[in-house]
Coordinates of C-alpha atoms in Angstrom, one line a residue:
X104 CA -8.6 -17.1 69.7
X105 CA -6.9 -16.9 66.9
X106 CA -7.9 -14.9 63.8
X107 CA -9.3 -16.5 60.9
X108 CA -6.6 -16.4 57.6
X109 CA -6.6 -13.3 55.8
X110 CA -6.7 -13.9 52.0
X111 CA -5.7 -11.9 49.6
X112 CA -7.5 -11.8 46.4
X113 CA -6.0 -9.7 43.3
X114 CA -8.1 -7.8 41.4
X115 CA -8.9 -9.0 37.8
X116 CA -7.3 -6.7 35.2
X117 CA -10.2 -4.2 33.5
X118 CA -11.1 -5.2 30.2
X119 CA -10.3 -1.6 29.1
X120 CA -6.3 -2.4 30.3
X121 CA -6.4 -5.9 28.5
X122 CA -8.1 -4.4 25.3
X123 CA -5.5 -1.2 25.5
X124 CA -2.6 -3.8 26.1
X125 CA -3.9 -6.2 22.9
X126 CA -3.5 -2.9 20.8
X127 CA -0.4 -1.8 22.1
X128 CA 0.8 -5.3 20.7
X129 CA -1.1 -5.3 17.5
X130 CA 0.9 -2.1 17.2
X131 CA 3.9 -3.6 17.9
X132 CA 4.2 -6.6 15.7
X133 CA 3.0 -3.9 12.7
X134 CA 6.0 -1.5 13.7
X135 CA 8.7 -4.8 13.7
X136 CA 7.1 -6.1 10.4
X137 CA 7.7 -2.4 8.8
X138 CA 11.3 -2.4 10.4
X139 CA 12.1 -6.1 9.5
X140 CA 10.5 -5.6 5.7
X141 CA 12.8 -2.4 5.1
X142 CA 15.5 -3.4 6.3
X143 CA 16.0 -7.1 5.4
X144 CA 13.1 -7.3 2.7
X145 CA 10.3 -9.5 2.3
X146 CA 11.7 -13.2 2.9
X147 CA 13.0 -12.5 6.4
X148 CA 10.0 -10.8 7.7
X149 CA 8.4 -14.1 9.3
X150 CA 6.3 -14.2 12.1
X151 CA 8.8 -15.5 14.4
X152 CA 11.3 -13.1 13.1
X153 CA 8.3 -10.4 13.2
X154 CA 7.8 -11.9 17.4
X155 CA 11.2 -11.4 18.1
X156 CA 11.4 -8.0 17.1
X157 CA 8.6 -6.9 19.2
X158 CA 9.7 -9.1 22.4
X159 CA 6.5 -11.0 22.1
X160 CA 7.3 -15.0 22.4
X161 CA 6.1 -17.0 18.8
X162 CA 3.3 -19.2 20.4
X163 CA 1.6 -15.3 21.7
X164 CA 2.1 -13.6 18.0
X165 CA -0.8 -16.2 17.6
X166 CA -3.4 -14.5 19.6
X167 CA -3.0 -11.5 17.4
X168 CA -2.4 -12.4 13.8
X169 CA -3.2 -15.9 12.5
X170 CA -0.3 -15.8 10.3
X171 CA 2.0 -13.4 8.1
X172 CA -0.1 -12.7 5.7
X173 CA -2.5 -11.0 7.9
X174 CA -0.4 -8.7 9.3
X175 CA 0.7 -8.1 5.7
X176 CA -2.6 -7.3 5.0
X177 CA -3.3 -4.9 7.6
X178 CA 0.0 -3.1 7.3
X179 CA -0.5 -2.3 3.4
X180 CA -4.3 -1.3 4.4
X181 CA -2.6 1.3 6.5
X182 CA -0.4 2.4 3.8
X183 CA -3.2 2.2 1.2
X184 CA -4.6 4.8 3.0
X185 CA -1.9 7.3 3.5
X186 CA -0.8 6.2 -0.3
X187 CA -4.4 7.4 -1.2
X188 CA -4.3 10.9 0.6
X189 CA -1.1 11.9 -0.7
X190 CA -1.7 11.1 -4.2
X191 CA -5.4 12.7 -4.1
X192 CA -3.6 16.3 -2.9
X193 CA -0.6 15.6 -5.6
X194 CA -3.1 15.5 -8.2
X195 CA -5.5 18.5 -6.7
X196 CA -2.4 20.8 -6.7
X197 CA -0.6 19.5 -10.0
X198 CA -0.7 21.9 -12.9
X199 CA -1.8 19.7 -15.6
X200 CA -2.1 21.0 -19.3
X201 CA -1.7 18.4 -20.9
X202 CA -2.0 14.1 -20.8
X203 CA 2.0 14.0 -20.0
X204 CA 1.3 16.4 -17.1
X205 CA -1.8 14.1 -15.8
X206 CA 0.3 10.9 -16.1
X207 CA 3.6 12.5 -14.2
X208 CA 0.4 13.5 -11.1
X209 CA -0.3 10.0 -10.7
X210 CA 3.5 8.4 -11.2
X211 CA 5.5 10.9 -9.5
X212 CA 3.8 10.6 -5.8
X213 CA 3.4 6.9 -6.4
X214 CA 7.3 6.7 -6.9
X215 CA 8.0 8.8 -4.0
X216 CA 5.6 7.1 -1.8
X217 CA 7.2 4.0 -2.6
X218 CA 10.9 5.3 -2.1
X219 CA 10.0 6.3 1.6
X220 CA 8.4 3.6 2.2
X221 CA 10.4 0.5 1.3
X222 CA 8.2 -2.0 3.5
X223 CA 5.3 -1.1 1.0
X224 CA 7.1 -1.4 -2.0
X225 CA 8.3 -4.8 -0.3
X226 CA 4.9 -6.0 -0.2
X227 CA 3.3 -4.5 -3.1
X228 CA 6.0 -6.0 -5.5
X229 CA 7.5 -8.8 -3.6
X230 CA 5.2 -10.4 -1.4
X231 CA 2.7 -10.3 -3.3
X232 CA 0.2 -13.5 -2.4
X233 CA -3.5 -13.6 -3.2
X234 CA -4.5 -11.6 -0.3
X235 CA -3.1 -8.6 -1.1
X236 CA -2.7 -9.2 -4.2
X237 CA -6.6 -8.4 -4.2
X238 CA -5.9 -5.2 -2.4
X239 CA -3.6 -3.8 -4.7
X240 CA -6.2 -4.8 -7.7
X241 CA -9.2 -3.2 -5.2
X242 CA -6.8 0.2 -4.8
X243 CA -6.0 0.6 -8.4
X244 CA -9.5 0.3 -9.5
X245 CA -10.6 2.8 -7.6
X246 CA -7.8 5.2 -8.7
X247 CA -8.2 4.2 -12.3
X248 CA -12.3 5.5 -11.8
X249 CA -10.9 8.7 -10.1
X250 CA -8.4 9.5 -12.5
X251 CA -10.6 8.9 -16.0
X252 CA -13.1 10.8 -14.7
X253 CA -10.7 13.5 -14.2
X254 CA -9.2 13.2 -17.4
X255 CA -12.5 13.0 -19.5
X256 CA -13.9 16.1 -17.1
X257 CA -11.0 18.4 -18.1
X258 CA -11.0 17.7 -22.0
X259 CA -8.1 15.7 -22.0
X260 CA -10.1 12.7 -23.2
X261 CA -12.7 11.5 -25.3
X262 CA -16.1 11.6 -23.2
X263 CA -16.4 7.9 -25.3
X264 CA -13.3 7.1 -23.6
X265 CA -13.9 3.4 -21.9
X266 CA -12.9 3.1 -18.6
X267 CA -11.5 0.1 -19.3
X268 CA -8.4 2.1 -21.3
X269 CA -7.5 3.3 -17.4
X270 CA -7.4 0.1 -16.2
X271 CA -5.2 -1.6 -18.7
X272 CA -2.9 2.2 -18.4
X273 CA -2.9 1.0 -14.3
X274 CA -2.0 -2.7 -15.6
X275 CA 0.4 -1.5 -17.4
X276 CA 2.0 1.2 -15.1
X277 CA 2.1 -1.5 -12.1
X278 CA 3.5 -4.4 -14.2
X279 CA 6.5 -1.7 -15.2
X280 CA 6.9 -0.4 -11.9
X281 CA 7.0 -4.0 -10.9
X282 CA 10.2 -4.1 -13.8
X283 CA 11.8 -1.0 -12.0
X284 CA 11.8 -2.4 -8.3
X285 CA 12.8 -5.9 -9.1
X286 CA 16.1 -3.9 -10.8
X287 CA 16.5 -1.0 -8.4
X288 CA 15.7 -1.2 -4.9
X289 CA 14.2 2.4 -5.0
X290 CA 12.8 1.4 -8.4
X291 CA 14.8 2.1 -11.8
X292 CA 14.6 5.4 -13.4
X293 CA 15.1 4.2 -17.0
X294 CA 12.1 1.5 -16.3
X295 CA 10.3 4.3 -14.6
X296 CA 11.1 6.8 -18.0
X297 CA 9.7 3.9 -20.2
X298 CA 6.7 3.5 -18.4
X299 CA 5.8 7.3 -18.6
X300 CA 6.1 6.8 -22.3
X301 CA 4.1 3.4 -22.8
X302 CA 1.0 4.9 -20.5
X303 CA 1.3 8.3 -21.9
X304 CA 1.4 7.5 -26.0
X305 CA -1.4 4.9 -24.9
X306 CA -3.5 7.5 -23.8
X307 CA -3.1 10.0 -26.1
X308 CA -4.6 7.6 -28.8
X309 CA -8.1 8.6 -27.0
X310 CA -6.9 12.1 -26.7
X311 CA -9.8 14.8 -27.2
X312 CA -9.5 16.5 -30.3
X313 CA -10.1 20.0 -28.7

């Protein structure tokens, strides 16, 4: 008598393998976009070109980002966040004495930040659509609260002093900064010198008297 068929069944995959996979690819598409963004700038990173560089086929990039702009999104949110920790322990271990001082604390990690990180300064100044464009606006708010209170807390401004005044300096500082990338790839250091001058004499026109 013959035996009955033996049939082979495979075991599904565990949904902590498919999530761990779905992670490892978010991961990838984020590393190709940085790549892709440094090295050939913001037009070529697409999401086919973005698919390609991670070996993931174009109709799959689907299943993980709707389109570019959300893997933009996500990849500045990353940097937003390292941007924000190094420029929090710039400014807790800058000597400031004076407004100039407080000014270079804020510019000088922000330049360098955007100098290593050429995929950030791609999408900061380049690609800049509504999406992040909100981010950017959302970031700089918050670092314009952080920074006048600092400045009005150590006497370097008038406790009267509008916040406001910080928000237009920001304005100010990111519309030259936007000046200095579109000339200079690492940003220009003559825009750069100008813009430490405009923000600076601005603020020292609220300048505490003591």
């Amino acid at each position: 008598m013959d035996s009955a068929p033996r049939v082979t069944q495979q075991a599904p995959s565990s949904p902590g393998r498919s999530q761990r996979r779905g992670v490892e690819r978010r991961r990838a598409i984020l590393d190709a976009a940085e790549a892709i963004l440094c090295e050939q700038g913001y037009a070529a990173a697409t999401l086919k070109a973005m698919g390609e560089r991670a070996g993931i086929p174009t109709a799959s990039m689907y299943h993980y980002f709707p389109d570019r702009h959300e893997v933009e999104i996500e990849l500045l949110t990353n940097h937003l966040r390292e941007f924000d920790k190094q420029v929090s322990a710039a400014l807790e271990t800058a000597q400031i004495r004076a407004l100039p001082d407080a000014v270079d604390a804020i510019i000088d990690p922000e330049l360098a930040y955007f100098r290593q990180h050429p995929a950030c300064a791609e999408l900061w100044f380049v690609g800049r659509n509504k999406s992040v464009a909100e981010l950017v606006h959302a970031f700089d708010d918050e670092r314009a609260h952080a920074f006048w209170r600092l400045l009005i807390d150590r006497g370097f401004l008038r406790a009267d002093t509008p916040l406001l005044v910080l928000q237009l300096a920001f304005e100010a500082g990111n519309r030259l900064f936007d000046v200095a990338f579109r000339r200079a790839p690492g940003g220009d250091d003559d825009t750069i010198t100008e813009a430490r001058r405009l923000v600076t004499a601005y603020l020292e026109t609220y300048a505490s008297e003591a």
